[in-house]
mmCIF file of C-alpha atoms (C1' of nucleotides) in Angstrom:
data_model
loop_
_atom_site.group_PDB
_atom_site.id
_atom_site.type_symbol
_atom_site.label_atom_id
_atom_site.label_comp_id
_atom_site.label_asym_id
_atom_site.label_seq_id
_atom_site.Cartn_x
_atom_site.Cartn_y
_atom_site.Cartn_z
ATOM 1 C CA UNK A 1 125.787 106.110 -97.294
ATOM 2 C CA UNK A 2 127.031 103.239 -99.421
ATOM 3 C CA UNK A 3 127.485 104.133 -103.061
ATOM 4 C CA UNK A 4 125.240 102.107 -105.354
ATOM 5 C CA UNK A 5 126.886 99.481 -107.503
ATOM 6 C CA UNK A 6 125.479 100.360 -110.876
ATOM 7 C CA UNK A 7 127.776 99.605 -113.733
ATOM 8 C CA UNK A 8 125.679 99.374 -116.821
ATOM 9 C CA UNK A 9 127.782 96.555 -118.190
ATOM 10 C CA UNK A 10 126.623 92.958 -118.031
ATOM 11 C CA UNK A 11 125.853 90.210 -120.468
ATOM 12 C CA UNK A 12 122.283 89.860 -121.610
ATOM 13 C CA UNK A 13 122.065 86.456 -119.938
ATOM 14 C CA UNK A 14 123.425 87.862 -116.681
ATOM 15 C CA UNK A 15 120.890 90.657 -116.737
ATOM 16 C CA UNK A 16 118.065 88.242 -117.405
ATOM 17 C CA UNK A 17 119.240 85.971 -114.616
ATOM 18 C CA UNK A 18 119.352 88.808 -112.121
ATOM 19 C CA UNK A 19 115.997 90.088 -113.253
ATOM 20 C CA UNK A 20 114.332 86.731 -112.739
ATOM 21 C CA UNK A 21 115.972 86.417 -109.384
ATOM 22 C CA UNK A 22 114.582 89.814 -108.423
ATOM 23 C CA UNK A 23 111.123 88.886 -109.640
ATOM 24 C CA UNK A 24 111.194 85.688 -107.635
ATOM 25 C CA UNK A 25 111.927 87.725 -104.558
ATOM 26 C CA UNK A 26 109.698 90.730 -104.865
ATOM 27 C CA UNK A 27 106.648 89.401 -106.623
ATOM 28 C CA UNK A 28 106.671 85.619 -106.265
ATOM 29 C CA UNK A 29 105.566 83.106 -103.667
ATOM 30 C CA UNK A 30 108.330 84.112 -101.313
ATOM 31 C CA UNK A 31 107.413 87.778 -101.637
ATOM 32 C CA UNK A 32 106.775 88.247 -97.917
ATOM 33 C CA UNK A 33 109.136 85.604 -96.595
ATOM 34 C CA UNK A 34 111.261 88.096 -94.718
ATOM 35 C CA UNK A 35 108.175 89.422 -92.985
ATOM 36 C CA UNK A 36 107.214 85.868 -91.990
ATOM 37 C CA UNK A 37 110.704 85.181 -90.710
ATOM 38 C CA UNK A 38 110.768 88.248 -88.478
ATOM 39 C CA UNK A 39 107.245 87.534 -87.253
ATOM 40 C CA UNK A 40 108.363 84.015 -86.292
ATOM 41 C CA UNK A 41 110.571 85.475 -83.578
ATOM 42 C CA UNK A 42 108.394 88.426 -82.734
ATOM 43 C CA UNK A 43 110.598 91.205 -84.075
ATOM 44 C CA UNK A 44 110.286 93.776 -86.833
ATOM 45 C CA UNK A 45 111.933 93.209 -90.213
ATOM 46 C CA UNK A 46 114.479 95.864 -89.302
ATOM 47 C CA UNK A 47 115.549 94.005 -86.172
ATOM 48 C CA UNK A 48 115.923 90.766 -88.094
ATOM 49 C CA UNK A 49 118.146 92.457 -90.626
ATOM 50 C CA UNK A 50 120.370 93.529 -87.765
ATOM 51 C CA UNK A 51 120.243 90.117 -86.148
ATOM 52 C CA UNK A 52 121.368 88.519 -89.394
ATOM 53 C CA UNK A 53 124.411 90.711 -89.687
ATOM 54 C CA UNK A 54 125.683 90.057 -86.161
ATOM 55 C CA UNK A 55 127.284 87.076 -84.450
ATOM 56 C CA UNK A 56 128.257 85.876 -80.993
ATOM 57 C CA UNK A 57 131.993 86.133 -81.592
ATOM 58 C CA UNK A 58 132.858 89.374 -83.300
ATOM 59 C CA UNK A 59 131.482 92.619 -81.982
ATOM 60 C CA UNK A 60 130.406 94.968 -84.760
ATOM 61 C CA UNK A 61 130.762 98.735 -84.159
ATOM 62 C CA UNK A 62 127.474 100.551 -84.523
ATOM 63 C CA UNK A 63 129.051 102.849 -87.076
ATOM 64 C CA UNK A 64 129.788 99.818 -89.265
ATOM 65 C CA UNK A 65 126.197 98.702 -89.025
ATOM 66 C CA UNK A 66 125.024 102.114 -90.203
ATOM 67 C CA UNK A 67 127.442 101.961 -93.124
ATOM 68 C CA UNK A 68 126.485 98.444 -94.073
ATOM 69 C CA UNK A 69 122.767 99.179 -94.065
ATOM 70 C CA UNK A 70 123.154 102.630 -95.519
ATOM 71 C CA UNK A 71 121.051 104.080 -92.735
ATOM 72 C CA UNK A 72 121.412 106.842 -90.191
ATOM 73 C CA UNK A 73 123.374 106.220 -86.996
ATOM 74 C CA UNK A 74 120.358 107.169 -84.899
ATOM 75 C CA UNK A 75 118.412 104.334 -86.403
ATOM 76 C CA UNK A 76 121.169 101.937 -85.402
ATOM 77 C CA UNK A 77 120.685 103.121 -81.839
ATOM 78 C CA UNK A 78 116.983 102.304 -82.140
ATOM 79 C CA UNK A 79 117.800 98.912 -83.632
ATOM 80 C CA UNK A 80 120.309 97.955 -80.967
ATOM 81 C CA UNK A 81 117.951 99.190 -78.244
ATOM 82 C CA UNK A 82 115.346 96.839 -79.673
ATOM 83 C CA UNK A 83 117.752 93.906 -79.830
ATOM 84 C CA UNK A 84 118.798 94.526 -76.224
ATOM 85 C CA UNK A 85 115.200 94.718 -75.041
ATOM 86 C CA UNK A 86 114.651 91.284 -76.538
ATOM 87 C CA UNK A 87 117.844 90.035 -74.939
ATOM 88 C CA UNK A 88 119.236 89.284 -78.391
ATOM 89 C CA UNK A 89 122.360 91.452 -78.294
ATOM 90 C CA UNK A 90 124.506 93.532 -75.999
ATOM 91 C CA UNK A 91 126.795 96.543 -76.274
ATOM 92 C CA UNK A 92 130.397 95.657 -75.465
ATOM 93 C CA UNK A 93 133.158 98.170 -74.938
ATOM 94 C CA UNK A 94 135.730 98.521 -77.682
ATOM 95 C CA UNK A 95 139.210 97.510 -76.441
ATOM 96 C CA UNK A 96 140.984 100.701 -77.513
ATOM 97 C CA UNK A 97 138.427 103.330 -78.568
ATOM 98 C CA UNK A 98 136.038 104.225 -75.782
ATOM 99 C CA UNK A 99 133.676 105.955 -78.165
ATOM 100 C CA UNK A 100 132.691 102.847 -80.066
ATOM 101 C CA UNK A 101 130.370 100.142 -78.891
ATOM 102 C CA UNK A 102 130.793 96.646 -80.252
ATOM 103 C CA UNK A 103 127.501 94.846 -80.722
ATOM 104 C CA UNK A 104 127.538 91.105 -80.111
ATOM 105 C CA UNK A 105 124.796 88.526 -80.271
ATOM 106 C CA UNK A 106 123.806 86.786 -77.040
ATOM 107 C CA UNK A 107 123.171 83.041 -77.081
ATOM 108 C CA UNK A 108 119.490 83.809 -76.933
ATOM 109 C CA UNK A 109 119.944 86.034 -79.950
ATOM 110 C CA UNK A 110 121.803 83.285 -81.748
ATOM 111 C CA UNK A 111 118.913 80.897 -81.195
ATOM 112 C CA UNK A 112 116.368 83.456 -82.366
ATOM 113 C CA UNK A 113 118.473 84.060 -85.434
ATOM 114 C CA UNK A 114 118.544 80.343 -86.215
ATOM 115 C CA UNK A 115 114.770 80.140 -85.880
ATOM 116 C CA UNK A 116 114.203 83.066 -88.212
ATOM 117 C CA UNK A 117 116.691 81.737 -90.720
ATOM 118 C CA UNK A 118 114.938 78.397 -90.852
ATOM 119 C CA UNK A 119 111.867 80.252 -92.103
ATOM 120 C CA UNK A 120 113.811 82.579 -94.352
ATOM 121 C CA UNK A 121 115.821 79.827 -95.998
ATOM 122 C CA UNK A 122 112.938 77.493 -96.716
ATOM 123 C CA UNK A 123 112.800 77.342 -100.503
ATOM 124 C CA UNK A 124 109.512 78.213 -102.212
ATOM 125 C CA UNK A 125 107.502 75.375 -103.724
ATOM 126 C CA UNK A 126 108.459 76.355 -107.264
ATOM 127 C CA UNK A 127 111.975 75.019 -106.623
ATOM 128 C CA UNK A 128 110.496 71.548 -106.955
ATOM 129 C CA UNK A 129 110.397 71.828 -110.736
ATOM 130 C CA UNK A 130 114.163 71.481 -110.821
ATOM 131 C CA UNK A 131 115.683 68.035 -110.770
ATOM 132 C CA UNK A 132 118.221 67.284 -108.093
ATOM 133 C CA UNK A 133 121.007 67.730 -110.616
ATOM 134 C CA UNK A 134 119.623 71.098 -111.642
ATOM 135 C CA UNK A 135 119.279 72.214 -108.028
ATOM 136 C CA UNK A 136 122.948 71.363 -107.539
ATOM 137 C CA UNK A 137 123.889 73.331 -110.631
ATOM 138 C CA UNK A 138 121.915 76.293 -109.386
ATOM 139 C CA UNK A 139 123.487 76.022 -105.944
ATOM 140 C CA UNK A 140 126.995 75.974 -107.389
ATOM 141 C CA UNK A 141 126.436 78.919 -109.685
ATOM 142 C CA UNK A 142 124.939 81.033 -106.908
ATOM 143 C CA UNK A 143 127.696 80.034 -104.506
ATOM 144 C CA UNK A 144 130.240 81.283 -106.990
ATOM 145 C CA UNK A 145 128.428 84.602 -107.297
ATOM 146 C CA UNK A 146 128.063 84.976 -103.541
ATOM 147 C CA UNK A 147 131.748 84.256 -103.028
ATOM 148 C CA UNK A 148 132.522 87.206 -105.286
ATOM 149 C CA UNK A 149 130.222 89.538 -103.378
ATOM 150 C CA UNK A 150 132.580 91.570 -101.252
ATOM 151 C CA UNK A 151 129.855 93.191 -99.181
ATOM 152 C CA UNK A 152 128.693 89.772 -98.111
ATOM 153 C CA UNK A 153 132.023 88.979 -96.522
ATOM 154 C CA UNK A 154 133.138 92.375 -95.353
ATOM 155 C CA UNK A 155 133.718 92.488 -91.611
ATOM 156 C CA UNK A 156 131.722 89.695 -90.122
ATOM 157 C CA UNK A 157 133.420 86.267 -90.110
ATOM 158 C CA UNK A 158 130.393 84.283 -88.977
ATOM 159 C CA UNK A 159 127.824 86.400 -90.755
ATOM 160 C CA UNK A 160 124.963 85.283 -92.911
ATOM 161 C CA UNK A 161 127.251 83.282 -95.162
ATOM 162 C CA UNK A 162 128.009 80.676 -92.512
ATOM 163 C CA UNK A 163 126.382 77.275 -93.077
ATOM 164 C CA UNK A 164 123.314 76.554 -90.943
ATOM 165 C CA UNK B 1 96.214 87.266 -95.624
ATOM 166 C CA UNK B 2 98.106 84.880 -97.906
ATOM 167 C CA UNK B 3 99.081 81.636 -96.245
ATOM 168 C CA UNK B 4 102.844 81.129 -96.083
ATOM 169 C CA UNK B 5 104.334 78.548 -98.395
ATOM 170 C CA UNK B 6 106.375 76.549 -95.917
ATOM 171 C CA UNK B 7 106.675 72.908 -96.757
ATOM 172 C CA UNK B 8 109.687 71.569 -94.966
ATOM 173 C CA UNK B 9 110.595 69.321 -97.857
ATOM 174 C CA UNK B 10 113.371 70.216 -100.270
ATOM 175 C CA UNK B 11 116.649 68.772 -101.396
ATOM 176 C CA UNK B 12 119.766 69.908 -99.586
ATOM 177 C CA UNK B 13 121.058 71.497 -102.779
ATOM 178 C CA UNK B 14 117.789 73.318 -103.318
ATOM 179 C CA UNK B 15 117.845 74.663 -99.790
ATOM 180 C CA UNK B 16 121.423 75.832 -100.169
ATOM 181 C CA UNK B 17 120.619 77.499 -103.459
ATOM 182 C CA UNK B 18 117.693 79.384 -101.979
ATOM 183 C CA UNK B 19 119.722 80.358 -98.946
ATOM 184 C CA UNK B 20 122.491 81.846 -101.042
ATOM 185 C CA UNK B 21 119.948 83.683 -103.098
ATOM 186 C CA UNK B 22 118.446 85.139 -99.947
ATOM 187 C CA UNK B 23 121.855 86.166 -98.665
ATOM 188 C CA UNK B 24 122.632 87.898 -101.926
ATOM 189 C CA UNK B 25 119.498 89.969 -101.513
ATOM 190 C CA UNK B 26 119.486 90.810 -97.858
ATOM 191 C CA UNK B 27 123.115 91.157 -97.002
ATOM 192 C CA UNK B 28 125.063 91.536 -100.252
ATOM 193 C CA UNK B 29 125.946 94.373 -102.596
ATOM 194 C CA UNK B 30 122.399 94.638 -103.839
ATOM 195 C CA UNK B 31 121.045 94.795 -100.303
ATOM 196 C CA UNK B 32 119.382 98.174 -100.781
ATOM 197 C CA UNK B 33 118.727 97.947 -104.509
ATOM 198 C CA UNK B 34 114.982 98.143 -104.069
ATOM 199 C CA UNK B 35 115.366 101.283 -102.034
ATOM 200 C CA UNK B 36 117.554 102.787 -104.751
ATOM 201 C CA UNK B 37 115.042 101.830 -107.421
ATOM 202 C CA UNK B 38 112.154 103.488 -105.635
ATOM 203 C CA UNK B 39 114.264 106.559 -104.871
ATOM 204 C CA UNK B 40 115.091 106.829 -108.587
ATOM 205 C CA UNK B 41 111.460 107.698 -109.330
ATOM 206 C CA UNK B 42 110.765 109.539 -106.102
ATOM 207 C CA UNK B 43 108.394 107.071 -104.521
ATOM 208 C CA UNK B 44 108.430 104.906 -101.407
ATOM 209 C CA UNK B 45 109.348 101.218 -101.615
ATOM 210 C CA UNK B 46 105.702 100.399 -100.985
ATOM 211 C CA UNK B 47 104.562 102.383 -104.002
ATOM 212 C CA UNK B 48 107.142 100.715 -106.221
ATOM 213 C CA UNK B 49 105.956 97.310 -105.144
ATOM 214 C CA UNK B 50 102.486 98.326 -106.255
ATOM 215 C CA UNK B 51 103.752 99.823 -109.493
ATOM 216 C CA UNK B 52 105.550 96.590 -110.310
ATOM 217 C CA UNK B 53 102.436 94.510 -109.929
ATOM 218 C CA UNK B 54 100.273 96.664 -112.191
ATOM 219 C CA UNK B 55 100.134 97.269 -115.922
ATOM 220 C CA UNK B 56 98.498 99.542 -118.472
ATOM 221 C CA UNK B 57 96.227 96.886 -119.931
ATOM 222 C CA UNK B 58 94.618 94.880 -117.189
ATOM 223 C CA UNK B 59 92.967 96.631 -114.274
ATOM 224 C CA UNK B 60 93.664 94.885 -110.987
ATOM 225 C CA UNK B 61 90.943 95.032 -108.314
ATOM 226 C CA UNK B 62 92.194 96.584 -105.095
ATOM 227 C CA UNK B 63 91.068 93.510 -103.195
ATOM 228 C CA UNK B 64 93.428 91.404 -105.335
ATOM 229 C CA UNK B 65 96.303 93.726 -104.538
ATOM 230 C CA UNK B 66 95.630 93.322 -100.825
ATOM 231 C CA UNK B 67 95.589 89.544 -101.203
ATOM 232 C CA UNK B 68 98.743 89.482 -103.279
ATOM 233 C CA UNK B 69 100.699 91.617 -100.851
ATOM 234 C CA UNK B 70 99.143 90.086 -97.775
ATOM 235 C CA UNK B 71 98.278 93.519 -96.453
ATOM 236 C CA UNK B 72 95.152 95.254 -95.219
ATOM 237 C CA UNK B 73 92.681 96.726 -97.711
ATOM 238 C CA UNK B 74 93.043 100.147 -96.111
ATOM 239 C CA UNK B 75 96.715 100.158 -96.953
ATOM 240 C CA UNK B 76 95.877 99.472 -100.593
ATOM 241 C CA UNK B 77 93.739 102.602 -100.504
ATOM 242 C CA UNK B 78 96.758 104.538 -99.239
ATOM 243 C CA UNK B 79 98.961 102.987 -101.913
ATOM 244 C CA UNK B 80 96.599 103.721 -104.778
ATOM 245 C CA UNK B 81 96.074 107.252 -103.461
ATOM 246 C CA UNK B 82 99.840 107.690 -103.648
ATOM 247 C CA UNK B 83 100.062 106.282 -107.152
ATOM 248 C CA UNK B 84 97.267 108.573 -108.292
ATOM 249 C CA UNK B 85 98.911 111.610 -106.732
ATOM 250 C CA UNK B 86 102.007 110.855 -108.792
ATOM 251 C CA UNK B 87 99.844 110.347 -111.869
ATOM 252 C CA UNK B 88 101.077 106.766 -112.107
ATOM 253 C CA UNK B 89 97.749 104.950 -111.892
ATOM 254 C CA UNK B 90 94.021 105.487 -111.970
ATOM 255 C CA UNK B 91 90.907 103.824 -110.586
ATOM 256 C CA UNK B 92 88.716 102.416 -113.329
ATOM 257 C CA UNK B 93 85.200 101.142 -112.837
ATOM 258 C CA UNK B 94 84.679 97.402 -112.967
ATOM 259 C CA UNK B 95 82.419 96.435 -115.897
ATOM 260 C CA UNK B 96 79.946 94.384 -113.871
ATOM 261 C CA UNK B 97 80.578 94.898 -110.152
ATOM 262 C CA UNK B 98 80.207 98.502 -109.132
ATOM 263 C CA UNK B 99 81.881 97.889 -105.792
ATOM 264 C CA UNK B 100 85.287 97.049 -107.225
ATOM 265 C CA UNK B 101 87.798 99.482 -108.627
ATOM 266 C CA UNK B 102 90.235 98.255 -111.232
ATOM 267 C CA UNK B 103 93.636 99.856 -110.928
ATOM 268 C CA UNK B 104 95.495 100.490 -114.152
ATOM 269 C CA UNK B 105 98.838 102.074 -114.846
ATOM 270 C CA UNK B 106 98.886 105.330 -116.794
ATOM 271 C CA UNK B 107 101.485 105.830 -119.500
ATOM 272 C CA UNK B 108 103.373 108.047 -117.122
ATOM 273 C CA UNK B 109 103.273 105.227 -114.590
ATOM 274 C CA UNK B 110 104.529 102.797 -117.197
ATOM 275 C CA UNK B 111 107.534 105.006 -117.897
ATOM 276 C CA UNK B 112 108.278 105.423 -114.192
ATOM 277 C CA UNK B 113 108.049 101.683 -113.769
ATOM 278 C CA UNK B 114 110.527 101.149 -116.597
ATOM 279 C CA UNK B 115 112.954 103.606 -115.015
ATOM 280 C CA UNK B 116 112.766 101.918 -111.629
ATOM 281 C CA UNK B 117 113.142 98.484 -113.149
ATOM 282 C CA UNK B 118 116.277 99.534 -114.983
ATOM 283 C CA UNK B 119 117.830 100.213 -111.581
ATOM 284 C CA UNK B 120 116.318 97.162 -109.935
ATOM 285 C CA UNK B 121 117.367 94.776 -112.678
ATOM 286 C CA UNK B 122 120.967 95.944 -112.970
ATOM 287 C CA UNK B 123 123.016 92.943 -111.844
ATOM 288 C CA UNK B 124 125.490 93.435 -108.997
ATOM 289 C CA UNK B 125 129.177 93.447 -109.867
ATOM 290 C CA UNK B 126 129.702 89.978 -108.413
ATOM 291 C CA UNK B 127 127.853 88.525 -111.406
ATOM 292 C CA UNK B 128 131.006 89.180 -113.412
ATOM 293 C CA UNK B 129 132.718 86.126 -111.945
ATOM 294 C CA UNK B 130 130.466 83.914 -114.014
ATOM 295 C CA UNK B 131 131.466 83.134 -117.581
ATOM 296 C CA UNK B 132 128.956 83.858 -120.294
ATOM 297 C CA UNK B 133 128.101 80.176 -120.474
ATOM 298 C CA UNK B 134 127.541 80.070 -116.726
ATOM 299 C CA UNK B 135 125.365 83.169 -116.829
ATOM 300 C CA UNK B 136 123.218 81.464 -119.450
ATOM 301 C CA UNK B 137 122.967 78.350 -117.334
ATOM 302 C CA UNK B 138 121.916 80.417 -114.360
ATOM 303 C CA UNK B 139 119.392 82.317 -116.432
ATOM 304 C CA UNK B 140 117.819 79.117 -117.743
ATOM 305 C CA UNK B 141 117.590 77.488 -114.330
ATOM 306 C CA UNK B 142 116.000 80.545 -112.787
ATOM 307 C CA UNK B 143 113.601 80.936 -115.693
ATOM 308 C CA UNK B 144 112.418 77.408 -115.101
ATOM 309 C CA UNK B 145 111.853 78.119 -111.413
ATOM 310 C CA UNK B 146 110.055 81.394 -112.117
ATOM 311 C CA UNK B 147 107.784 79.696 -114.634
ATOM 312 C CA UNK B 148 106.687 77.341 -111.868
ATOM 313 C CA UNK B 149 105.927 80.156 -109.444
ATOM 314 C CA UNK B 150 102.179 80.470 -109.592
ATOM 315 C CA UNK B 151 102.047 83.684 -107.575
ATOM 316 C CA UNK B 152 104.247 85.338 -110.166
ATOM 317 C CA UNK B 153 101.758 84.695 -112.919
ATOM 318 C CA UNK B 154 98.498 84.872 -111.050
ATOM 319 C CA UNK B 155 96.227 87.584 -112.402
ATOM 320 C CA UNK B 156 98.458 90.013 -114.215
ATOM 321 C CA UNK B 157 99.308 89.100 -117.819
ATOM 322 C CA UNK B 158 101.887 91.825 -118.320
ATOM 323 C CA UNK B 159 103.237 91.839 -114.795
ATOM 324 C CA UNK B 160 106.812 91.811 -113.655
ATOM 325 C CA UNK B 161 107.582 88.725 -115.688
ATOM 326 C CA UNK B 162 107.259 90.512 -118.991
ATOM 327 C CA UNK B 163 110.551 91.146 -120.810
ATOM 328 C CA UNK B 164 111.942 94.664 -120.632
ATOM 329 C "C1'" DT C 1 74.048 89.200 -94.976
ATOM 330 C "C1'" DA C 2 78.669 89.417 -97.136
ATOM 331 C "C1'" DT C 3 81.995 92.043 -99.732
ATOM 332 C "C1'" DT C 4 84.624 96.254 -101.781
ATOM 333 C "C1'" DG C 5 86.621 100.093 -100.654
ATOM 334 C "C1'" DT C 6 87.204 104.468 -97.536
ATOM 335 C "C1'" DT C 7 87.964 107.221 -93.318
ATOM 336 C "C1'" DA C 8 89.724 107.984 -88.825
ATOM 337 C "C1'" DT C 9 93.100 106.751 -85.903
ATOM 338 C "C1'" DA C 10 97.081 104.881 -83.784
ATOM 339 C "C1'" DC C 11 101.249 102.324 -83.712
ATOM 340 C "C1'" DT C 12 105.756 101.123 -85.921
ATOM 341 C "C1'" DC C 13 109.612 102.315 -88.747
ATOM 342 C "C1'" DT C 14 113.145 105.545 -90.224
ATOM 343 C "C1'" DA C 15 115.431 110.066 -90.913
ATOM 344 C "C1'" DT C 16 117.107 114.944 -89.500
ATOM 345 C "C1'" DA C 17 119.030 117.917 -86.186
ATOM 346 C "C1'" DA C 18 121.089 119.071 -81.970
ATOM 347 C "C1'" DC C 19 123.767 117.152 -78.316
ATOM 348 C "C1'" DT C 20 127.573 114.523 -75.226
ATOM 349 C "C1'" DA C 21 131.695 112.076 -74.796
ATOM 350 C "C1'" DT C 22 135.920 110.655 -76.581
ATOM 351 C "C1'" DA C 23 139.823 110.873 -79.994
ATOM 352 C "C1'" DT D 1 138.377 119.614 -84.951
ATOM 353 C "C1'" DA D 2 136.360 115.170 -86.171
ATOM 354 C "C1'" DT D 3 134.009 110.909 -84.966
ATOM 355 C "C1'" DA D 4 130.801 107.420 -82.186
ATOM 356 C "C1'" DG D 5 126.769 107.233 -80.292
ATOM 357 C "C1'" DT D 6 122.324 109.250 -78.088
ATOM 358 C "C1'" DT D 7 118.111 112.057 -77.570
ATOM 359 C "C1'" DA D 8 114.244 114.588 -79.253
ATOM 360 C "C1'" DT D 9 111.322 115.035 -82.741
ATOM 361 C "C1'" DA D 10 108.970 114.621 -86.992
ATOM 362 C "C1'" DG D 11 107.598 112.131 -91.060
ATOM 363 C "C1'" DA D 12 106.559 107.966 -93.638
ATOM 364 C "C1'" DG D 13 104.642 103.325 -93.621
ATOM 365 C "C1'" DT D 14 101.201 100.059 -92.083
ATOM 366 C "C1'" DA D 15 97.438 98.074 -89.272
ATOM 367 C "C1'" DT D 16 92.755 98.007 -86.726
ATOM 368 C "C1'" DA D 17 88.102 99.414 -86.335
ATOM 369 C "C1'" DA D 18 84.001 101.527 -87.767
ATOM 370 C "C1'" DC D 19 81.613 102.907 -91.836
ATOM 371 C "C1'" DA D 20 79.145 103.528 -96.761
ATOM 372 C "C1'" DA D 21 77.843 101.526 -100.955
ATOM 373 C "C1'" DT D 22 76.849 97.610 -103.599
ATOM 374 C "C1'" DA D 23 76.082 92.561 -104.283
#
DNA sequence: TATTGTTATACTCTATAACTATA
DNA sequence: TATAGTTATAGAGTATAACAATA
């Protein structure tokens, strides 16, 4: 189980920014965007979360998936079973440790992932209130934050952070 | 069922900004923040989502909750049952239409909501890379976007958008 | 007749516990 | 002995369908 990152220190502006961001996600227009995205490729939200964290190049050990998602290993088995049934991923052998299975995306999985991400990454209509200059500002600020998020770049080179 | 807000038109910068924001939520440090927040008050994520959308002043018809969340009415019954069992909400009669039940937060529910929000709204550590000036910029840009999100301000005056 | 909400029911999602194989 | 993954099972979350009360 991943330990929560709760510090209790942050500037007022930073707290407000994060709060608004959270509101936008959990109660705004885009509130069920993740559900839409997974529905667009006929999988459950759980499967899409897995799909997003994988890639066609680097096999991710199932144990790492459980750690990343903070879930039980048995659920990872269920997840990977589901991905395999859809033809989206496969279990590869680990080169040195025969206990671990490295999960890699198939090409079919890669395409499904791209489809889902197109839905997921479509900005909500409210973004239109920002001028182009403001949208660039916002993009740059968020990019800086994301670059500092260690979890986001942990083990997966071509993970979610790769440009579409 | 709420119709998805997919337009297909947006500036490149706007799309990138939204994408990064989505990444931050679904694959970054704060990836399971909502789960933590609901655990902090001993409810399921579903119940917290309901809690967040309610308040102590304005009763929200169950039908409106179903529309907002894009879920079935029967699930709203389950949700409100759960909130009542925790003493977090109650069903009030509608003044003119005896079919509808207006759901209002109890004081106990209000306190639980505040506790959960304190967890939910705690910014992830990666926010520290931004200077105070940058955090203010980010806050202002996001506030502008949130103000334009109609869903966020639909029927609930003291909803999630109210300052802590 | 149409709408709000409930009940009964079943299917999906996720965790706990006990197990096998490998290190 | 400890760790990676699986199986069996149970519990929570969510939907569908049929229903009661009210409009």
